[in-house]
Tab-separated table of C-alpha atoms in Angstrom:
chain	number	residue	atom	x	y	z
A	1	MET	CA	103.419	140.733	66.807
A	2	SER	CA	103.569	143.056	69.776
A	3	ILE	CA	104.804	141.853	73.156
A	4	ASN	CA	101.345	142.287	74.685
A	5	LYS	CA	99.686	140.278	71.939
A	6	LEU	CA	102.421	137.675	72.230
A	7	LYS	CA	101.810	137.260	75.949
A	8	ILE	CA	98.079	136.843	75.396
A	9	SER	CA	98.664	134.296	72.649
A	10	THR	CA	101.096	132.327	74.778
A	11	LEU	CA	98.713	132.387	77.716
A	12	ALA	CA	95.996	130.918	75.515
A	13	LEU	CA	98.359	128.090	74.659
A	14	SER	CA	99.380	127.482	78.238
A	15	ILE	CA	96.164	126.739	80.081
A	16	PHE	CA	96.703	123.000	79.740
A	17	ALA	CA	99.666	123.172	82.063
A	18	VAL	CA	97.388	124.051	84.958
A	19	ALA	CA	93.858	122.840	84.350
A	20	GLY	CA	93.409	119.106	84.660
A	21	CYS	CA	96.828	118.289	86.076
A	22	GLY	CA	95.436	116.486	89.089
A	23	ASP	CA	95.468	113.029	90.586
A	24	SER	CA	91.795	112.186	91.099
A	25	GLY	CA	89.670	109.504	89.485
A	26	ASN	CA	90.340	106.091	88.054
A	27	GLU	CA	91.598	105.366	84.570
A	28	SER	CA	88.916	104.139	82.218
A	29	LYS	CA	89.295	101.116	79.951
A	30	GLY	CA	92.800	100.597	78.606
A	31	TYR	CA	93.557	101.647	75.049
A	32	THR	CA	93.931	99.247	72.153
A	33	ASP	CA	97.119	99.467	70.068
A	34	GLU	CA	95.243	101.614	67.549
A	35	GLN	CA	94.083	103.969	70.296
A	36	VAL	CA	97.615	104.250	71.711
A	37	ALA	CA	98.890	105.274	68.259
A	38	SER	CA	96.063	107.790	67.947
A	39	ALA	CA	96.816	109.206	71.397
A	40	VAL	CA	100.505	109.616	70.504
A	41	LYS	CA	99.476	111.771	67.549
A	42	CYS	CA	96.854	113.857	69.300
A	43	THR	CA	98.934	114.524	72.401
A	44	ASN	CA	102.147	115.203	70.481
A	45	GLN	CA	100.681	117.163	67.579
A	46	ALA	CA	97.285	118.406	68.841
A	47	GLU	CA	95.424	116.395	66.208
A	48	GLY	CA	92.882	113.626	66.508
A	49	GLY	CA	89.867	112.724	68.595
A	50	LEU	CA	91.181	110.992	71.729
A	51	CYS	CA	92.702	114.087	73.329
A	52	GLU	CA	91.327	117.239	74.829
A	53	ASN	CA	93.131	120.039	72.972
A	54	ASN	CA	94.181	121.852	76.123
A	55	ILE	CA	96.874	123.870	74.353
A	56	GLY	CA	94.546	125.659	71.941
A	57	GLY	CA	96.152	127.770	69.247
A	58	ASN	CA	98.782	126.368	66.899
A	59	THR	CA	101.054	123.373	67.210
A	60	TRP	CA	103.517	124.647	64.596
A	61	GLY	CA	104.830	128.188	64.367
A	62	VAL	CA	107.625	130.015	62.571
A	63	ILE	CA	110.841	131.300	64.134
A	64	ASP	CA	111.005	134.980	65.004
A	65	ASN	CA	113.268	136.728	62.461
A	66	PHE	CA	114.688	139.065	65.100
A	67	TYR	CA	115.429	136.339	67.669
A	68	PRO	CA	116.414	133.099	65.873
A	69	ASP	CA	115.948	130.976	69.003
A	70	ASN	CA	112.401	132.244	69.603
A	71	CYS	CA	109.312	130.245	68.628
A	72	ASN	CA	106.487	132.621	69.365
A	73	SER	CA	103.397	131.303	67.629
A	74	GLY	CA	103.346	127.579	68.334
A	75	ILE	CA	104.702	124.698	70.354
A	76	TYR	CA	107.299	123.755	67.726
A	77	CYS	CA	109.329	125.781	65.217
A	78	PHE	CA	111.759	124.421	62.617
A	79	ASP	CA	115.371	125.529	63.065
A	80	ASP	CA	115.668	126.656	59.424
A	81	GLY	CA	112.675	128.985	59.695
A	82	SER	CA	110.477	126.896	57.404
A	83	GLU	CA	106.728	126.853	57.852
A	84	ALA	CA	104.490	124.214	59.368
A	85	PRO	CA	104.465	120.890	57.528
A	86	GLN	CA	101.316	119.504	55.910
A	87	ASN	CA	101.896	116.048	57.377
A	88	PRO	CA	103.985	116.368	60.532
A	89	GLY	CA	105.844	113.444	62.048
A	90	LEU	CA	106.625	112.397	65.591
A	91	THR	CA	108.393	115.265	67.387
A	92	ARG	CA	110.558	114.445	70.398
A	93	PHE	CA	113.966	114.767	71.986
A	94	VAL	CA	116.618	112.731	70.180
A	95	GLU	CA	117.856	109.480	71.670
A	96	GLY	CA	121.512	109.887	72.593
A	97	THR	CA	121.286	113.629	73.283
A	98	LEU	CA	120.952	113.946	77.044
A	99	ILE	CA	118.655	116.617	78.466
A	100	PRO	CA	120.466	118.681	81.137
A	101	VAL	CA	118.401	118.847	84.324
A	102	TYR	CA	119.040	121.034	87.376
A	103	TYR	CA	117.432	120.839	90.807
A	104	ARG	CA	116.585	124.291	92.139
A	105	ASP	CA	117.839	124.601	95.738
A	106	LYS	CA	117.360	120.939	96.691
A	107	ILE	CA	116.874	117.434	95.357
A	108	ASP	CA	113.224	116.456	95.502
A	109	PRO	CA	112.753	112.661	95.609
A	110	ARG	CA	109.695	112.893	93.349
A	111	PHE	CA	111.863	114.249	90.535
A	112	VAL	CA	114.462	111.535	91.128
A	113	ALA	CA	111.832	108.782	91.059
A	114	THR	CA	110.243	110.188	87.903
A	115	MET	CA	113.499	110.337	85.959
A	116	ASP	CA	114.442	106.834	87.093
A	117	TYR	CA	111.019	105.563	86.060
A	118	ILE	CA	111.040	107.241	82.618
A	119	GLU	CA	114.540	106.034	81.779
A	120	GLY	CA	113.569	102.518	82.863
A	121	LEU	CA	110.437	102.736	80.734
A	122	VAL	CA	112.167	103.773	77.512
A	123	GLY	CA	115.258	101.627	78.129
A	124	TYR	CA	117.997	104.253	77.779
A	125	GLN	CA	119.403	107.306	79.547
A	126	MET	CA	117.584	110.550	78.757
A	127	PHE	CA	118.712	112.988	81.446
A	128	GLU	CA	122.066	114.471	82.412
A	129	ARG	CA	121.580	115.185	86.099
A	130	LYS	CA	123.576	118.329	86.787
A	131	GLY	CA	122.886	118.562	90.511
A	132	VAL	CA	121.594	121.314	92.783
A	133	VAL	CA	121.855	124.974	91.788
A	134	ASN	CA	120.882	128.128	93.652
A	135	ILE	CA	118.698	130.403	91.530
A	136	ASP	CA	117.319	133.747	92.699
A	137	ILE	CA	113.613	133.767	91.775
A	138	SER	CA	112.613	136.841	93.776
A	139	ASP	CA	111.763	138.483	90.441
A	140	PRO	CA	110.324	135.629	88.327
A	141	ASN	CA	110.335	137.808	85.209
A	142	ASN	CA	114.058	138.500	85.428
A	143	ILE	CA	115.964	135.392	86.467
A	144	ASP	CA	119.713	135.174	85.929
A	145	LEU	CA	120.645	131.700	84.691
A	146	SER	CA	124.136	132.600	83.488
A	147	SER	CA	125.755	130.549	86.262
A	148	LEU	CA	124.432	127.289	84.798
A	149	ASP	CA	126.898	125.388	82.663
A	150	THR	CA	124.470	124.835	79.775
A	151	ASP	CA	122.145	127.315	78.075
A	152	TRP	CA	119.215	124.887	77.808
A	153	GLY	CA	117.578	122.087	79.734
A	154	PHE	CA	115.032	121.470	82.495
A	155	ILE	CA	114.925	123.213	85.862
A	156	LEU	CA	113.158	121.113	88.497
A	157	SER	CA	111.586	123.356	91.093
A	158	GLN	CA	109.543	122.675	94.228
A	159	GLY	CA	107.003	125.187	95.541
A	160	THR	CA	106.736	127.236	92.333
A	161	SER	CA	103.522	126.033	90.721
A	162	ILE	CA	101.120	128.788	89.722
A	163	GLY	CA	98.560	128.414	92.505
A	164	LEU	CA	94.849	129.145	92.249
A	165	MET	CA	93.098	129.427	88.890
A	166	SER	CA	89.334	129.199	88.417
A	167	GLY	CA	88.977	127.430	91.749
A	168	PHE	CA	91.726	124.911	90.994
A	169	CYS	CA	94.815	124.880	93.196
A	170	SER	CA	97.630	123.684	90.975
A	171	GLN	CA	99.803	120.765	92.038
A	172	GLY	CA	102.169	121.116	89.091
A	173	THR	CA	102.928	123.052	85.918
A	174	VAL	CA	105.415	123.077	83.058
A	175	SER	CA	106.338	126.560	81.897
A	176	VAL	CA	109.034	129.003	80.797
A	177	ALA	CA	109.510	130.269	84.368
A	178	PRO	CA	108.378	129.695	87.954
A	179	TYR	CA	104.837	130.888	88.786
A	180	SER	CA	104.065	131.106	85.066
A	181	TYR	CA	101.247	129.980	82.789
A	182	ASN	CA	103.388	130.273	79.662
A	183	ILE	CA	104.297	126.911	78.198
A	184	THR	CA	107.647	126.158	76.606
A	185	SER	CA	107.984	126.069	72.848
A	186	HIS	CA	110.774	124.117	71.137
A	187	ILE	CA	113.217	124.499	68.298
A	188	VAL	CA	113.015	121.386	66.113
A	189	SER	CA	115.347	120.057	63.423
A	190	ALA	CA	113.802	120.556	59.987
A	191	THR	CA	115.448	117.359	58.766
A	192	ASP	CA	114.284	114.856	61.376
A	193	TYR	CA	111.782	116.548	63.784
A	194	GLY	CA	114.149	116.064	66.708
A	195	ILE	CA	113.746	118.636	69.496
A	196	LYS	CA	117.067	120.467	69.750
A	197	TYR	CA	116.295	122.613	72.797
A	198	PRO	CA	113.493	124.653	74.343
A	199	ALA	CA	112.959	127.927	72.512
A	200	ALA	CA	113.951	131.226	74.060
A	201	LYS	CA	111.206	133.689	74.916
A	202	TRP	CA	111.141	137.406	74.102
A	203	GLY	CA	114.814	137.652	73.241
A	204	LYS	CA	116.207	135.978	76.347
A	205	ASP	CA	119.432	134.012	75.892
A	206	HIS	CA	118.780	131.036	78.119
A	207	LYS	CA	116.392	128.334	76.987
A	208	PHE	CA	114.925	126.305	79.831
A	209	THR	CA	111.757	124.438	80.716
A	210	TRP	CA	110.680	124.753	84.346
A	211	VAL	CA	108.993	121.702	85.843
A	212	ASN	CA	107.186	123.085	88.894
A	213	LEU	CA	105.657	121.028	91.698
A	214	ASP	CA	103.510	122.282	94.595
A	215	SER	CA	101.764	125.581	95.249
A	216	VAL	CA	102.668	127.334	98.496
A	217	THR	CA	100.453	130.012	100.030
A	218	GLY	CA	102.277	133.326	100.165
A	219	ALA	CA	104.924	132.432	97.585
A	220	ASN	CA	105.779	134.689	94.645
A	221	ASN	CA	105.832	137.802	96.838
A	222	GLY	CA	102.537	136.822	98.442
A	223	LEU	CA	100.619	136.337	95.186
A	224	ILE	CA	99.986	132.583	95.610
A	225	THR	CA	96.787	132.144	97.599
A	226	CYS	CA	96.586	128.382	98.082
A	227	SER	CA	98.726	125.364	98.891
A	228	ALA	CA	98.805	122.031	97.088
A	229	THR	CA	101.299	119.169	97.185
A	230	ALA	CA	101.836	117.027	94.097
A	231	PRO	CA	101.776	113.239	94.458
A	232	GLN	CA	104.220	111.121	92.485
A	233	ALA	CA	101.736	110.631	89.627
A	234	VAL	CA	101.562	114.385	89.047
A	235	ALA	CA	105.364	114.659	89.006
A	236	THR	CA	105.450	112.042	86.239
A	237	HIS	CA	102.590	113.790	84.439
A	238	GLU	CA	104.441	117.113	84.376
A	239	PHE	CA	107.673	115.521	83.135
A	240	ALA	CA	105.683	113.932	80.315
A	241	HIS	CA	104.391	117.383	79.326
A	242	ALA	CA	107.999	118.580	79.169
A	243	LEU	CA	108.895	115.640	76.901
A	244	GLY	CA	106.147	116.296	74.337
A	245	LEU	CA	102.875	114.932	75.674
A	246	ASN	CA	101.026	118.186	75.158
A	247	ASN	CA	97.324	117.321	75.401
A	248	HIS	CA	95.442	115.258	77.970
A	249	PHE	CA	93.736	111.910	77.375
A	250	SER	CA	92.378	109.057	79.498
A	251	GLY	CA	95.040	108.143	82.025
A	252	PHE	CA	96.875	111.412	81.421
A	253	GLY	CA	94.943	114.219	83.068
A	254	PHE	CA	91.575	112.538	82.563
A	255	ASP	CA	90.707	109.678	84.941
A	256	GLY	CA	93.874	110.339	86.899
A	257	ALA	CA	97.211	112.068	86.341
A	258	TRP	CA	99.153	108.987	85.239
A	259	GLY	CA	98.004	105.523	84.225
A	260	LYS	CA	98.718	102.620	81.911
A	261	ASN	CA	97.542	104.477	78.800
A	262	ALA	CA	99.949	107.329	79.519
A	263	GLU	CA	102.764	104.869	80.145
A	264	ARG	CA	102.197	103.158	76.800
A	265	VAL	CA	101.949	106.481	74.947
A	266	LEU	CA	105.229	107.777	76.409
A	267	LYS	CA	106.975	104.442	75.839
A	268	THR	CA	105.767	104.365	72.221
A	269	MET	CA	106.738	107.989	71.604
A	270	TYR	CA	110.292	107.368	72.829
A	271	SER	CA	110.702	103.834	71.517
A	272	GLY	CA	113.901	103.101	69.624
A	273	GLN	CA	111.624	101.721	66.920
A	274	ASN	CA	109.982	105.124	66.468
A	275	PRO	CA	112.685	107.700	65.754
A	276	GLN	CA	111.796	111.377	65.561
A	277	GLY	CA	109.975	112.114	62.308
A	278	GLN	CA	108.277	108.709	62.242
A	279	PRO	CA	104.895	108.987	60.450
A	280	PHE	CA	102.074	108.570	62.940
A	281	ASP	CA	100.398	105.902	60.802
A	282	SER	CA	103.597	103.810	60.966
A	283	LEU	CA	104.193	103.837	64.717
A	284	ILE	CA	105.321	100.635	66.412
A	285	VAL	CA	103.128	100.520	69.512
A	286	GLU	CA	104.792	99.389	72.742
A	287	ASN	CA	103.005	97.393	75.432
């Protein structure tokens, strides 16, 4: 696939990261246990009827032969290069493997509160908080991350959401870079469906997911044309995208950015009773 075609394909996958990530409305009726299990499947694997398939395109792709850490045609690629499974299982980060997280330029209390909340919800530590780092983003397409002490993780960034799209001023996005529509794909273990790290893009060495909050008029060399500040619910919403809630459902992008349904879905997805690879029809649903 050519680079131009790749960018178009990735853009088609990425619209969900912008559209619908707001904080308006009230959550509709709470889900039953069966609906929670269904929402776990349709948000994690883009299958089922409860979710809006915001990602479009393919959930599963195949690793690029030229760049073994690239997953160019889907959200997930198996580390051994095998093709998409017929009956995929729960795909998530592995309990016990901490996700490195870096604050760009400053600690934002919304990120702190979100990580505290998520770890309290699942009942174990998920994040290795690496502290504040200074990253030059003057050229968002060529960012040097070699100073970081890991080659994968999350970068938490304030003021770098994409801005205006189709009349919607974005409060938050999850992407491969600041001011980007392109969502992060992941390299997944072929033996247990555990996410090993975010996939690289277009041959780049460093594999990071950017969690962006707030649009700022004039940012990105003057290209951002509106300002929007993300409330706490949107910060949690964007973190959940980064952890594998891919598509929106009631209480997660519909009827508000974050509600009880979203909480139960995330808690079920990361429950110790539901290890990565768990069949979706065998999920233990958490309250």
